[in-house]
Amino acid sequence: MKKLILILSILALNVFAINCRDYIRYLFNGDISDNFRMDSVYAVSFIDDKDTSYYTAKYFYTDNKLDSTISCSSYGCKTVKYKQTIEKTDSTIKLTHLDLTYDNREEHVILLDKDSSTTYVYGLDSGKPDSLEIISYRSLHNDTLHYNNWFAEGRPYTFGNQIYAPDPNDENICNYTIYNSEYESENGTYQLIITNTENGFQLFHTQYNQSAFFIYTNNSTTSFQRKIRPTIIPEKAKHFDLLGRHAQGKYTVEFLK
C-alpha cells in the first residue's frame, strides 16, 4: 500500500513535466501553449576577465494575455505595455500584439495543419502596421522541426533558419542547428536544456548563455531551481528580481503596470 502511494505521488509530481518534444510543439504553434507561458529571462555575457554584460526580462499577464514587459540590461531598464489577443479555430491561430508604448504593431497569423504551420508578421521594421515584414514556415516530421524564415517587402532571402530535434540520449535536451544566419558566427549546433521545477521549467540556451523561465498557466510564479550550472550575477543585475519583486538597495526599480 505504501509503495502504491509513493508511485502515485511521483506520478502526480510529474504530470506536467515538460520535455523537448513538448517544447518543439510549442515552437510549432508559434510560441503559444495552453499549458505554460514565458515568465522571465536572464542572460549574461562575459566580455573579458573583469567585465560582464547582462540582460533580464520579466513578463506580466492579465487573463493569460501578455500585459507588459520590464527588461533591464547593463544600460538601464525599460517598460513596454502590450495589448494581446488570441483567436483560435480548428486550423488557425491568430495572435495580435499591439505595442502601446512604441505604437508598433506585430501581428502573427499562424496557419496550421498536421505537420506544417506558417506565420505572417506585420509592421515591425518599416513602421507601417499593415506591411508584411517576415514569413516563417515550420514543418514537423518525426519530432524534428524545420524552422525557415524569409524577409518580405522585396527582400526574399532567408535568415536564421533552424532545425530542432530531441537529443537521442536525453528527452530534456533539444539539439538545434542554425544555418543561413545573417550573422555567420551564429551558424552551428547548440542545445536547449530543460530542467523541470515545481511550478514550471527552465530552458537554458547554450548559444547565448541564457535561461528562460516558464510557468504553468495554473500557477502564479516560477520556482527557480538552477541545476544546470552556477551563474555569477553581476552586481548591477541584482537590482532586478526575475520574479518581478522589488530588490533592496540603491538599484531598486519601481515596476509599474
mmCIF file of C-alpha atoms in Angstrom, residues 15-29 32-33 35-36 143 166 171-172 174 194 196 201:
data_model
loop_
_atom_site.group_PDB
_atom_site.id
_atom_site.type_symbol
_atom_site.label_atom_id
_atom_site.label_comp_id
_atom_site.label_asym_id
_atom_site.label_seq_id
_atom_site.Cartn_x
_atom_site.Cartn_y
_atom_site.Cartn_z
ATOM 1 C CA VAL A 15 2.063 15.145 -14.660
ATOM 2 C CA PHE A 16 3.182 18.491 -16.074
ATOM 3 C CA ALA A 17 6.814 17.615 -16.722
ATOM 4 C CA ILE A 18 7.960 19.192 -19.996
ATOM 5 C CA ASN A 19 10.407 17.542 -22.388
ATOM 6 C CA CYS A 20 11.974 18.501 -25.706
ATOM 7 C CA ARG A 21 9.050 17.204 -27.765
ATOM 8 C CA ASP A 22 6.658 19.431 -25.807
ATOM 9 C CA TYR A 23 8.857 22.451 -26.431
ATOM 10 C CA ILE A 24 9.142 21.660 -30.143
ATOM 11 C CA ARG A 25 5.337 21.564 -30.323
ATOM 12 C CA TYR A 26 5.281 24.978 -28.590
ATOM 13 C CA LEU A 27 7.575 26.395 -31.287
ATOM 14 C CA PHE A 28 5.485 24.748 -34.000
ATOM 15 C CA ASN A 29 2.403 26.539 -32.652
ATOM 16 C CA ILE A 32 1.729 29.522 -27.937
ATOM 17 C CA SER A 33 0.707 26.901 -25.377
ATOM 18 C CA ASN A 35 -0.317 24.744 -20.558
ATOM 19 C CA PHE A 36 2.564 27.143 -19.920
ATOM 20 C CA ASP A 143 9.743 15.049 -33.798
ATOM 21 C CA PRO A 166 15.345 15.768 -29.329
ATOM 22 C CA GLU A 171 14.490 13.714 -23.693
ATOM 23 C CA ASN A 172 15.020 17.006 -21.804
ATOM 24 C CA CYS A 174 16.847 19.724 -27.737
ATOM 25 C CA ILE A 194 15.151 21.737 -19.946
ATOM 26 C CA ASN A 196 11.590 20.845 -14.708
ATOM 27 C CA PHE A 201 10.546 24.673 -16.132
#
